[in-house]
Amino acid sequence: MFKNYIKIAWRSLKKQPFFTFLNTFGLAVGMAGALLISLFIYDELTFDKMFADADRIYRIDADIKFGGAEIDASQTSAPMAQTLLRDFPQVETTVRFRDQGSMLLKKSDAQPNSKELRATFVDSTFFDFFGIKLLVGDTKSALTRPNTLVLTKTAAEKHFGVKNAIGQRLILDNTDTFTVTGVIDDLPKNSFLRDHSVFMAMAGLADSRESVWGNTNYYTFIKLIPTARIEDFQAPLQSILEKYLLPWAQQVFPGLTMESFAAAGNYYRYHSMPLTDIHLYSNRQSEMSANGSIQNVYILSFIALFLIVLASVNFMNLSTAHSLKRAKEVGIRKTLGSNKLDLVRQFLTESGLISFISLLLAFMLALVALPFFNDVSGKSISIPYERPFFWLIILLATVLLGLFSGSYPAFFMSRFMPVKTLKGGGQKDAGGGGIRNALVIFQFAISVFLIIATLVVYQQLNFIQGKDLGFTKDQIVLIDDTFAAGDQVYTFKEEVVKLGKVQSATLSSFLPTPSARSNSSFFKEGSREQENAIQMQIWNVDEDYIPTLNMELVAGRNFDDRFGTDSTAVVINESALPVLGVGAEEALGIRISQDIDLESPTFYTIIGVVKNFHYESLREDIDALCLSMRRSTGNMAVKLNAGDFSNTIAGIEDIWAKLAPGQPFNYRFMDDSFNTVYEAEQRLGKIFMVFSILSILIACLGLFGLAAFNAQKRTKEIGIRKVLGASIGQITYKLTTDFIKMVGVAILISLPLGWYVMNKWLQDFSYRIEIPWWVLALAGLLALAIAVLTVSYQSIKAAVIDPIKSLRTE
């Protein structure tokens, strides 16, 4: 019987090639889009789950409010790990990371340096903690001795190969020599360690052995014993504050108590973040790698679902619309003894056949689109052909899609009365108009919503690009790792400034782009109470920093190397003024201290106030900051004149090669560096745009088919109207009006929904746009114009037919 159903279904599909193409292609586009999004979502949801006992691993975070600053810290102090292991029986083992950012590596002084993007100090428990195997070396001893390190496979191959790695020596940042004691495989792309390639022994880091509870520089991970519950661990975790942190803090604030700390409006809370939640749920300061967002996963999940539903709606619409052509077939089948269940099976077999043909086409489309999708999403996704579970899910989803798409048409057509259909009756309601119209409205409402989302994302990105940041990012070249020039770094700066196309240059390790930094506590002279503490970042810069980045002083003056006293001077930003409790002019001359030493503190005199500038993402408010004139040679920012940048950069590189031979020359433009902060939003905008186009394409395929059917059904009416004098324009208007009304209703539904959802999305930004009215209007007009163009083609085609042919048509 099933074989017979397949034969009949195949013949039926062959008889209606246009209808079959629209249904198959529409389903294939929806399935291909949903497949790509599903692979993306699976990659996001499986972050860090490959590590051993991942469900028992947690990172210790801290929420801090103190000195006018609120800090969401992903790091804690050095002694935290050992304290937890000693005091908490629920903790099986711990591991710490002290991230160092990028580092330069070379085999000897005679060799040139090469750059590794991410290096970190890590405890020797690293391998057992995460279940990481060494390709060469022994996990028991690999990171137990000072000045030893482990490389990833790619990093080892770059320097001396995997097999020859053990015992080799590497010089890091032109200073310390480390011995290679192991090589691990490259870490998965969906792990928080994906960018790290150098792991150095924590045993060689003196700071890691100190009992300083005030510094938060260490990522602390714990693994609970199998029987422990994190809920039972969370409350006792707070005892660390009073037992260890408070005695340390009382050295700075004598007489401090937890009660007085809270009474001043401050708080300090520890909590645990599951390892597998970090990527999607954590957005804290100084994350070890760029995280995703569960909000984006939800958004993309809905888009994938919408694509499938839109394609299914097309199938339902076109099938019910074409039911008129099959009404007599149903009548004859029922007359010959077919019951309702037999007819339902037949029609569901047809929908299942279309679904499987669409699946094959969808795979072809997905394979073609995958490289583009990876580029847009920043992933390296591949189709997991080798996984049986993947194929099981795909086949099951295809069967369910076929059943879902064909269910309504199957039950609808199986209800036809044989007497009416064989007499030619029942044609008036054969199309299922009411439900069909509702489905068209649903399709276009989703399409308009996606258009609104795309326009809002790009408007926010344009706002970010055009916002006054408080400094100039255009025509600024950033040269990384200038410390590698050693004593020649200042000569390098002087020579670069002499180039004709260079306005100025500045040396500093601190730039107004998001990076790993930490706050320090400051006090006004004569005030050491916790209520008067000021939490600020302090950046070491030179006298050319403010003019090179074109920052604006609202009071006071810039640093001047002719004044010896400027070595103990600072320039603060406007956000520090409310914490100091003074205005810009009143702040000049105030002395502040950073030292813990109560007997002989070092004071800094405020000589200037710089206008607030955005040194973090526009998602964040601008916190208090001070600049200090001290030597810091990590990077150099060079302000170029307009013109041909390539020749100027080539000139800078020539100077570098002469003064720092064998050292890598790495540069980037500041505006590009700034844009990378918003890669997630840029990718989301591109994804919205791509799938908006796909949703519109699917909706238009359905509308195109319905318009063709509508024109065919009204062939006689068109002929009569033309005989009676109706023009082509009037007939086209008549055929188009009903569809335009449906699209109009869809627009009215989607506009408030799109406005509400995208306003929620914008709330993640401290600095954001107000959604302009024209965005909503443009989205509606675009959908309307696309619908009119789609329907008009079929309407005009029907209107120009010779009325004699129309009236002969039965």
Short mmCIF file of N, CA, C and O in Angstrom, two decimals, residues 246-247 249-261 528-531 598:
data_model
loop_
_atom_site.label_atom_id
_atom_site.label_comp_id
_atom_site.label_asym_id
_atom_site.label_seq_id
_atom_site.Cartn_x
_atom_site.Cartn_y
_atom_site.Cartn_z
N LEU A 246 38.52 40.62 55.30
CA LEU A 246 38.36 41.71 56.26
C LEU A 246 39.65 42.00 57.05
O LEU A 246 40.05 43.17 57.15
N PRO A 247 40.34 40.98 57.60
CA PRO A 247 41.59 41.28 58.31
C PRO A 247 42.62 41.97 57.41
O PRO A 247 43.36 42.85 57.87
N ALA A 249 41.85 43.94 54.82
CA ALA A 249 41.35 45.29 54.56
C ALA A 249 41.55 46.21 55.78
O ALA A 249 41.71 47.42 55.63
N GLN A 250 41.54 45.64 56.98
CA GLN A 250 41.70 46.45 58.18
C GLN A 250 43.11 47.04 58.31
O GLN A 250 43.31 47.98 59.08
N GLN A 251 44.06 46.51 57.53
CA GLN A 251 45.38 47.13 57.49
C GLN A 251 45.31 48.51 56.82
O GLN A 251 46.08 49.40 57.14
N VAL A 252 44.36 48.64 55.89
CA VAL A 252 44.19 49.91 55.19
C VAL A 252 43.16 50.78 55.90
O VAL A 252 43.33 52.00 56.01
N PHE A 253 42.10 50.14 56.41
CA PHE A 253 41.02 50.87 57.08
C PHE A 253 40.89 50.35 58.51
O PHE A 253 40.09 49.45 58.78
N PRO A 254 41.68 50.86 59.43
CA PRO A 254 41.58 50.39 60.83
C PRO A 254 40.16 50.56 61.36
O PRO A 254 39.52 51.58 61.16
N GLY A 255 39.70 49.54 62.05
CA GLY A 255 38.36 49.60 62.64
C GLY A 255 37.25 49.23 61.70
O GLY A 255 36.07 49.26 62.07
N LEU A 256 37.58 48.85 60.45
CA LEU A 256 36.56 48.47 59.48
C LEU A 256 35.84 47.20 59.93
O LEU A 256 36.47 46.25 60.39
N THR A 257 34.53 47.18 59.79
CA THR A 257 33.73 45.98 60.05
C THR A 257 32.84 45.73 58.84
O THR A 257 32.62 46.62 58.00
N MET A 258 32.30 44.54 58.76
CA MET A 258 31.39 44.22 57.66
C MET A 258 30.15 45.10 57.73
O MET A 258 29.59 45.49 56.71
N GLU A 259 29.73 45.42 58.96
CA GLU A 259 28.54 46.27 59.13
C GLU A 259 28.79 47.68 58.63
O GLU A 259 27.96 48.26 57.92
N SER A 260 29.97 48.25 58.99
CA SER A 260 30.25 49.62 58.55
C SER A 260 30.50 49.67 57.04
O SER A 260 30.17 50.65 56.37
N PHE A 261 31.04 48.58 56.50
CA PHE A 261 31.28 48.49 55.05
C PHE A 261 29.94 48.53 54.32
O PHE A 261 29.76 49.27 53.35
N ARG A 528 41.48 58.75 55.25
CA ARG A 528 41.73 57.34 54.99
C ARG A 528 40.51 56.48 55.31
O ARG A 528 40.60 55.27 55.36
N GLU A 529 39.35 57.12 55.54
CA GLU A 529 38.15 56.35 55.85
C GLU A 529 37.63 55.69 54.55
O GLU A 529 37.77 56.21 53.46
N GLN A 530 37.01 54.52 54.74
CA GLN A 530 36.53 53.78 53.57
C GLN A 530 35.47 54.57 52.80
O GLN A 530 35.37 54.44 51.58
N GLU A 531 34.72 55.44 53.52
CA GLU A 531 33.69 56.22 52.83
C GLU A 531 34.30 57.18 51.81
O GLU A 531 33.63 57.61 50.86
N LEU A 598 50.61 53.61 55.65
CA LEU A 598 49.98 54.72 56.37
C LEU A 598 51.01 55.71 56.90
O LEU A 598 50.69 56.87 57.18
#
